[in-house]
Short mmCIF file of C-alpha atoms in Angstrom, two decimals:
data_model
loop_
_atom_site.label_atom_id
_atom_site.label_comp_id
_atom_site.label_asym_id
_atom_site.label_seq_id
_atom_site.Cartn_x
_atom_site.Cartn_y
_atom_site.Cartn_z
CA MET N 16 74.87 92.42 113.59
CA LEU N 17 75.31 95.73 111.88
CA PRO N 18 72.48 98.23 112.44
CA LYS N 19 71.56 100.40 109.53
CA LEU N 20 69.40 103.42 108.95
CA THR N 21 69.32 105.92 106.11
CA VAL N 22 67.94 109.37 106.85
CA ALA N 23 66.20 110.75 103.77
CA PHE N 24 67.74 113.90 102.40
CA PHE N 25 65.15 116.66 102.51
CA GLY N 26 64.68 117.51 98.84
CA LEU N 27 68.25 118.71 98.28
CA THR N 28 70.45 118.36 95.24
CA LEU N 29 72.95 120.83 93.90
CA THR N 30 70.54 121.69 91.08
CA ALA N 31 67.44 122.02 93.23
CA ALA N 32 68.93 123.42 96.42
CA ILE N 33 68.34 126.83 97.81
CA VAL N 34 71.90 128.08 97.44
CA ALA N 35 73.02 130.34 100.22
CA CYS N 36 76.43 131.33 101.51
CA SER N 37 76.75 130.41 105.14
CA SER N 38 78.87 131.67 107.99
CA LEU N 39 79.28 130.74 111.61
CA GLY N 40 76.52 133.22 112.36
CA ASN N 41 74.13 131.73 109.80
CA THR N 42 73.69 128.04 110.45
CA SER N 43 69.98 127.39 109.97
CA GLY N 44 68.20 125.79 107.04
CA VAL N 45 69.78 124.02 104.10
CA ASN N 46 72.99 125.79 103.11
CA VAL N 47 75.56 125.35 100.39
CA GLY N 48 78.75 127.26 101.05
CA PRO N 49 81.21 128.96 98.75
CA ASN N 50 83.06 126.93 96.15
CA PHE N 51 85.71 125.69 98.57
CA PRO N 52 88.89 125.11 96.56
CA THR N 53 91.22 122.14 96.82
CA LYS N 54 93.35 122.06 99.97
CA THR N 55 90.52 123.53 102.09
CA LEU N 56 90.87 121.98 105.56
CA TYR N 57 88.00 120.38 107.51
CA ALA N 58 88.25 119.38 111.19
CA SER N 59 85.86 117.48 113.47
CA ASN N 60 84.87 119.09 116.78
CA SER N 61 83.98 115.99 118.74
CA ASN N 62 82.54 117.72 121.80
CA GLN N 63 80.75 120.41 119.77
CA ASN N 64 79.01 118.08 117.30
CA ALA N 65 80.31 120.19 114.43
CA ILE N 66 82.76 120.23 111.54
CA SER N 67 84.98 123.33 111.18
CA ILE N 68 86.02 124.57 107.72
CA TYR N 69 89.25 126.55 107.33
CA SER N 70 89.90 128.54 104.17
CA ASN N 71 93.27 128.38 102.42
CA GLY N 72 93.97 131.92 103.57
CA THR N 73 93.49 131.26 107.28
CA LYS N 74 96.10 133.24 109.22
CA ASN N 75 98.26 131.90 112.01
CA GLY N 76 96.03 131.66 115.07
CA GLY N 77 92.85 132.03 113.02
CA GLY N 78 89.69 130.04 113.51
CA PRO N 79 87.27 128.43 111.06
CA ALA N 80 85.46 130.53 108.45
CA PHE N 81 82.48 128.15 108.16
CA GLN N 82 81.07 125.11 109.89
CA ILE N 83 78.64 122.23 109.55
CA GLY N 84 76.67 121.98 112.76
CA GLY N 85 73.23 121.92 114.32
CA ALA N 86 70.49 119.46 115.23
CA SER N 87 69.57 118.65 111.62
CA THR N 88 73.09 117.39 110.81
CA THR N 89 72.72 114.39 113.21
CA LEU N 90 76.41 114.86 114.12
CA ASN N 91 76.96 113.03 117.40
CA GLY N 92 80.57 112.90 118.53
CA PRO N 93 82.23 113.32 115.10
CA GLN N 94 85.53 111.47 114.86
CA TYR N 95 87.33 111.12 111.52
CA LEU N 96 86.66 112.57 108.05
CA ALA N 97 87.15 111.65 104.40
CA PHE N 98 86.08 112.97 101.00
CA ASP N 99 84.84 110.67 98.24
CA ARG N 100 85.51 111.21 94.53
CA ARG N 101 82.50 113.54 94.27
CA SER N 102 83.93 115.61 97.14
CA ASN N 103 81.05 114.58 99.39
CA LEU N 104 82.12 114.54 103.04
CA TRP N 105 81.83 111.36 105.13
CA VAL N 106 82.17 111.42 108.93
CA THR N 107 82.41 108.65 111.54
CA ASN N 108 80.67 109.47 114.83
CA TYR N 109 80.80 107.95 118.29
CA ASN N 110 79.11 109.13 121.48
CA PRO N 111 80.86 107.50 124.49
CA SER N 112 78.03 108.32 126.87
CA THR N 113 75.50 106.36 124.81
CA ASN N 114 77.81 104.01 122.85
CA HIS N 115 75.94 105.21 119.76
CA ALA N 116 77.84 105.26 116.44
CA LEU N 117 76.92 106.78 113.07
CA LEU N 118 78.31 107.16 109.57
CA ILE N 119 77.15 110.45 108.04
CA GLU N 120 77.47 111.73 104.46
CA PHE N 121 77.14 115.43 103.55
CA GLU N 122 76.72 116.98 100.12
CA ALA N 123 79.86 118.65 98.75
CA LEU N 124 80.05 122.31 99.86
CA ALA N 125 77.40 121.86 102.55
CA THR N 126 77.56 124.30 105.45
CA GLY N 127 75.41 125.21 108.42
CA ASP N 128 72.60 123.20 110.00
CA VAL N 129 72.20 121.02 106.91
CA LEU N 130 70.38 117.70 106.56
CA PRO N 131 72.77 114.88 105.62
CA LEU N 132 72.50 112.74 102.51
CA ASN N 133 72.84 109.67 104.75
CA SER N 134 72.96 109.01 108.48
CA VAL N 135 73.62 105.32 109.10
CA GLY N 136 74.00 103.37 112.33
CA LEU N 137 77.31 101.54 112.87
CA ILE N 138 78.37 98.94 115.39
CA GLY N 139 81.14 99.37 117.91
CA ARG N 140 83.51 102.30 118.11
CA PRO N 141 84.39 103.54 114.57
CA ARG N 142 87.47 105.68 114.02
CA GLY N 143 89.39 106.27 110.79
CA ILE N 144 87.78 106.43 107.35
CA ALA N 145 89.32 106.56 103.87
CA PHE N 146 88.45 106.23 100.16
CA THR N 147 90.43 104.85 97.25
CA PRO N 148 91.88 107.93 95.51
CA LYS N 149 91.82 108.47 91.77
CA LYS N 150 95.00 107.56 89.92
CA THR N 151 96.69 110.79 88.91
CA SER N 152 98.35 109.36 85.79
CA PRO N 153 96.99 105.95 84.75
CA GLU N 154 99.21 103.87 82.52
CA ALA N 155 97.37 103.12 79.28
CA SER N 156 99.51 100.05 78.58
CA SER N 157 99.04 98.53 82.01
CA SER N 158 97.32 95.15 82.08
CA ALA N 159 96.63 95.33 85.81
CA SER N 160 93.03 95.14 86.96
CA PRO N 161 91.44 98.48 87.91
CA VAL N 162 91.75 99.32 91.58
CA PRO N 163 88.31 99.01 93.22
CA ASN N 164 86.75 102.28 94.41
CA LEU N 165 86.17 101.49 98.08
CA MET N 166 85.60 103.07 101.48
CA ALA N 167 87.30 101.64 104.58
CA ILE N 168 86.38 102.27 108.23
CA ALA N 169 88.41 101.12 111.25
CA ASP N 170 86.20 99.77 114.04
CA ASN N 171 86.32 98.00 117.40
CA ASP N 172 83.32 96.13 118.79
CA PRO N 173 83.88 93.76 121.74
CA THR N 174 80.48 92.11 121.19
CA ILE N 175 81.45 90.40 117.90
CA THR N 176 83.88 87.64 117.00
CA TYR N 177 87.22 89.25 116.14
CA PRO N 178 86.26 92.68 117.53
CA ASN N 179 89.05 94.58 115.75
CA ARG N 180 87.95 95.10 112.15
CA VAL N 181 88.36 97.26 109.10
CA PHE N 182 84.99 97.31 107.33
CA LEU N 183 85.03 97.63 103.53
CA PHE N 184 82.26 99.33 101.56
CA ALA N 185 81.73 99.82 97.84
CA ALA N 186 82.07 103.60 97.43
CA GLY N 187 78.72 105.30 97.94
CA GLN N 188 77.23 102.36 99.86
CA THR N 189 76.32 102.44 103.54
CA ALA N 190 76.45 98.71 104.33
CA PRO N 191 79.80 96.86 104.25
CA TYR N 192 80.29 94.04 101.76
CA GLN N 193 83.34 92.66 103.60
CA SER N 194 85.66 93.23 106.53
CA LEU N 195 89.28 92.62 107.38
CA GLY N 196 89.88 90.80 110.66
CA GLY N 197 90.81 87.57 112.41
CA PRO N 198 94.10 86.30 113.87
CA ARG N 199 96.32 86.88 110.82
CA PRO N 200 95.90 90.67 110.40
CA HIS N 201 96.96 91.20 114.06
CA LEU N 202 94.64 94.23 114.34
CA ARG N 203 94.73 95.66 117.86
CA LEU N 204 92.49 98.71 118.32
CA PRO N 205 92.73 100.00 114.72
CA SER N 206 92.45 103.76 114.43
CA GLY N 207 93.65 105.65 111.34
CA VAL N 208 93.23 104.30 107.81
CA ALA N 209 94.50 105.40 104.39
CA ILE N 210 94.30 103.92 100.88
CA ASP N 211 96.80 104.51 98.08
CA SER N 212 96.09 104.61 94.35
CA GLU N 213 97.43 101.06 93.91
CA GLY N 214 94.76 99.56 96.16
CA HIS N 215 96.78 99.15 99.35
CA LEU N 216 95.21 99.76 102.75
CA TYR N 217 97.21 101.28 105.65
CA VAL N 218 96.01 100.88 109.26
CA THR N 219 97.39 102.23 112.53
CA ASN N 220 97.01 99.97 115.57
CA ILE N 221 96.94 101.92 118.84
CA GLN N 222 97.48 98.89 121.10
CA GLY N 223 99.50 96.97 118.54
CA GLN N 224 102.12 99.73 118.38
CA ASN N 225 102.37 99.44 114.62
CA VAL N 226 101.15 100.38 111.16
CA GLU N 227 100.12 97.58 108.81
CA SER N 228 99.45 97.51 105.09
CA PHE N 229 97.11 95.15 103.23
CA THR N 230 96.10 94.60 99.62
CA LEU N 231 92.43 95.52 99.21
CA PRO N 232 90.27 92.67 97.89
CA THR N 233 88.04 93.23 94.87
CA PRO N 234 84.37 93.23 95.95
CA SER N 235 82.87 89.83 95.16
CA PRO N 236 80.04 89.43 94.72
CA THR N 237 79.34 93.00 93.70
CA PRO N 238 76.89 94.42 96.21
CA LYS N 239 73.49 95.41 94.91
CA PRO N 240 72.96 99.18 94.91
CA THR N 241 70.96 100.46 97.86
CA PRO N 242 67.68 101.97 96.60
CA THR N 243 67.66 105.75 96.88
CA PRO N 244 64.97 106.78 99.36
CA LYS N 245 62.36 109.22 98.15
CA PRO N 246 62.65 112.64 99.78
CA THR N 247 60.10 112.98 102.57
CA PRO N 248 59.25 116.01 104.67
CA THR N 249 61.15 116.10 107.93
CA PRO N 250 59.37 117.30 111.06
CA THR N 251 60.85 120.23 112.92
CA GLY N 252 63.74 119.29 115.13
CA SER N 253 66.57 116.82 114.73
CA PRO N 254 66.23 113.53 112.82
CA SER N 255 66.28 110.66 115.30
CA PRO N 256 68.01 107.63 113.77
CA THR N 257 66.77 104.29 115.12
CA PRO N 258 69.15 101.74 113.59
CA SER N 259 67.81 98.38 112.42
CA PRO N 260 70.04 95.31 112.23
CA SER N 261 71.83 94.08 109.11
CA PRO N 262 74.41 91.27 108.78
CA THR N 263 78.02 91.71 109.86
CA PRO N 264 80.24 90.36 107.06
CA THR N 265 82.63 87.49 107.77
CA PRO N 266 86.17 88.90 107.97
CA ILE N 267 88.97 88.25 105.52
CA ASN N 268 91.77 86.64 107.53
CA VAL N 269 95.02 87.66 105.79
CA PHE N 270 98.52 88.64 106.83
CA PRO N 271 99.70 92.23 106.22
CA ARG N 272 101.99 92.87 103.27
CA PHE N 273 104.31 94.79 105.63
CA THR N 274 104.42 96.22 109.15
CA ILE N 275 106.10 99.32 110.59
CA GLY N 276 106.50 98.81 114.34
CA PRO N 277 108.45 99.54 117.53
CA LYS N 278 111.84 98.88 115.94
CA ASN N 279 110.98 101.72 113.53
CA ASP N 280 110.20 104.16 116.41
CA VAL N 281 106.41 103.59 116.30
CA ILE N 282 104.92 103.72 119.81
CA THR N 283 101.25 104.79 119.95
CA PRO N 284 100.04 105.51 116.41
CA TYR N 285 96.64 107.15 115.90
CA GLY N 286 96.32 108.90 112.54
CA ILE N 287 97.89 108.19 109.14
CA ALA N 288 98.17 109.97 105.80
CA LEU N 289 99.91 109.57 102.45
CA ASP N 290 101.39 112.42 100.43
CA GLN N 291 101.40 112.63 96.63
CA SER N 292 104.72 110.78 96.48
CA GLY N 293 103.40 107.89 98.58
CA ASN N 294 105.34 108.82 101.73
CA ILE N 295 103.63 107.61 104.92
CA TYR N 296 102.88 110.11 107.72
CA ILE N 297 102.01 108.76 111.17
CA ALA N 298 100.60 110.78 114.09
CA ASP N 299 102.15 109.05 117.11
CA GLN N 300 101.28 109.99 120.70
CA GLY N 301 104.48 108.46 122.09
CA ARG N 302 104.74 107.15 125.64
CA PRO N 303 102.51 108.55 128.41
CA LYS N 304 104.15 111.38 130.36
CA ALA N 305 107.30 111.29 128.20
CA SER N 306 109.29 114.52 128.32
CA CYS N 307 108.89 116.67 125.21
CA ASN N 308 112.63 116.39 124.49
CA SER N 309 112.58 112.59 124.81
CA SER N 310 112.83 110.17 121.88
CA SER N 311 109.52 108.73 123.18
CA ALA N 312 107.70 112.07 122.95
CA PRO N 313 104.72 112.63 120.62
CA ALA N 314 105.83 112.87 117.00
CA ILE N 315 104.93 112.89 113.34
CA LEU N 316 106.87 110.03 111.74
CA VAL N 317 107.50 110.02 107.98
CA PHE N 318 108.44 106.85 106.09
CA PRO N 319 109.12 106.39 102.37
CA PRO N 320 106.90 104.27 100.09
CA TYR N 321 107.24 100.54 100.66
CA SER N 322 109.97 98.66 98.82
CA LYS N 323 110.57 94.91 99.10
CA LYS N 324 114.26 95.52 98.47
CA VAL N 325 114.77 98.08 101.24
CA PRO N 326 113.47 97.05 104.69
CA TYR N 327 112.11 99.80 106.91
CA THR N 328 114.47 101.08 109.59
CA LYS N 329 114.05 104.55 111.13
CA PRO N 330 111.82 107.33 109.77
CA ILE N 331 113.29 109.46 106.98
CA ARG N 332 111.88 112.47 108.83
CA LYS N 333 110.57 112.99 112.33
CA ILE N 334 108.80 116.07 113.68
CA GLN N 335 109.44 115.88 117.43
CA GLY N 336 110.58 118.08 120.30
CA CYS N 337 109.44 120.78 122.70
CA ASN N 338 109.14 123.45 120.00
CA THR N 339 106.68 121.33 117.99
CA LYS N 340 104.11 121.64 120.84
CA LEU N 341 102.84 118.16 120.01
CA SER N 342 100.83 116.78 122.92
CA ALA N 343 98.44 113.96 121.95
CA PRO N 344 98.03 114.04 118.15
CA THR N 345 95.05 112.07 116.84
CA ASP N 346 95.23 112.69 113.09
CA VAL N 347 97.51 114.00 110.35
CA LYS N 348 96.86 115.16 106.78
CA VAL N 349 99.20 116.41 104.03
CA ASP N 350 98.04 118.68 101.20
CA SER N 351 99.31 118.70 97.61
CA ALA N 352 101.91 121.34 98.52
CA GLY N 353 103.37 119.12 101.24
CA ILE N 354 102.03 121.18 104.17
CA THR N 355 101.29 118.95 107.17
CA TYR N 356 98.26 119.49 109.43
CA VAL N 357 97.99 117.78 112.82
CA ALA N 358 94.89 117.44 115.02
CA ASP N 359 95.98 117.85 118.64
CA SER N 360 95.22 119.48 121.97
CA THR N 361 97.04 122.12 123.95
CA ALA N 362 98.47 121.70 127.45
CA THR N 363 95.19 123.10 128.81
CA GLY N 364 93.09 120.63 126.78
CA SER N 365 91.83 122.98 124.08
CA GLY N 366 91.56 121.68 120.53
CA ILE N 367 94.26 122.90 118.15
CA ILE N 368 95.53 122.24 114.64
CA TRP N 369 99.29 122.50 114.16
CA VAL N 370 100.55 123.48 110.70
CA PHE N 371 104.06 122.41 109.63
CA GLN N 372 105.66 123.61 106.42
CA ALA N 373 106.58 121.18 103.63
CA GLY N 374 109.65 119.12 104.49
CA ALA N 375 109.52 120.02 108.19
CA LYS N 376 111.65 117.86 110.46
CA GLY N 377 113.16 117.89 113.90
CA ASP N 378 112.24 120.24 116.73
CA VAL N 379 110.54 122.84 114.53
CA ALA N 380 107.88 125.33 115.65
CA PRO N 381 104.51 125.20 113.82
CA THR N 382 101.90 127.80 113.06
CA GLN N 383 98.39 126.99 114.25
CA TYR N 384 94.64 127.14 113.63
CA THR N 385 92.36 127.50 116.62
CA SER N 386 89.28 125.35 117.15
CA PRO N 387 86.01 125.96 118.98
CA GLY N 388 86.13 122.41 120.36
CA ALA N 389 88.19 119.24 120.72
CA VAL N 390 89.71 118.21 117.40
CA THR N 391 89.86 114.51 116.48
CA GLY N 392 89.95 114.11 112.69
CA LEU N 393 91.03 116.15 109.67
CA GLY N 394 90.12 116.14 105.99
CA ILE N 395 91.41 118.06 102.98
CA VAL N 396 89.29 118.80 99.91
CA PRO N 397 90.92 116.79 97.10
#
């Protein structure tokens, strides 16, 4: 059963909001930040219950310029991030001490101790989240069906049949219409997810030691829109979601269209991203206690777009080695300029974001952004 709760948004729209620039020192009330441009980086602070926002001009070693955080946000162990086509921010949350999971949506440009648009209970242990991107140059003569605008969330729940799932939502909805799972997908602790403009889903499997790709199904039947709750006054203090059950969809049991696995140098994949050319970036933690100069050390693996005619062999690029400082990367994102951002931790356990220049490969040293807490997921304003 899938619990669900929607927290009413406290009288906020972009046209009716009290617009106020926020900073890390001003995080109370309902805030809308500056007009963050494309390529602005967001990072989850899982042990701080906050989302850090880094401006494009952040210097090497610099910290976040803004944040989303506070009791009103309902953030509770934020994990992975994604932006929808309206640039609203969606965050998966999981608190290991309570086994409580949430999906939270924030208005575009929100900062500070802001009330979310939605705060919805999820089952299991959710991780990666992704939306179908817009096609950059649609072909007018194409007879192909439009790619459905969907949201995907990787999840693991040992209490349900086929516990390893990727739940599929119609974009903007907070209850899944379908899920991917069963014996044929071979999902084993799915973590990172990505969707390309052709409607293909990419999933990293931590225990499966691989990355799989699937063709997204068209929603059928089309889910009925969830009624928009009327804004209601919120008492002082934090909203307290009490999820109520809703059905868990029967999984689609299909084989992947392709797999990238151990023979391709994949060991312990966590995060995944696609660049504008369709290249696949994988944040791989490698083998436990592997030396930093070992071929089994943590790495960012880069593979070209899939081709039926050319089977995958080794990565076309690999960022790996002692100079990279990679320790236990959990996520990776690539901006439109090809710059690669990696969520990681230092040798002392502090959260860090490594920044590698476009085309980086080998044992190359990164620049870095500091974090006030442990970093799990990253998102880039589209």
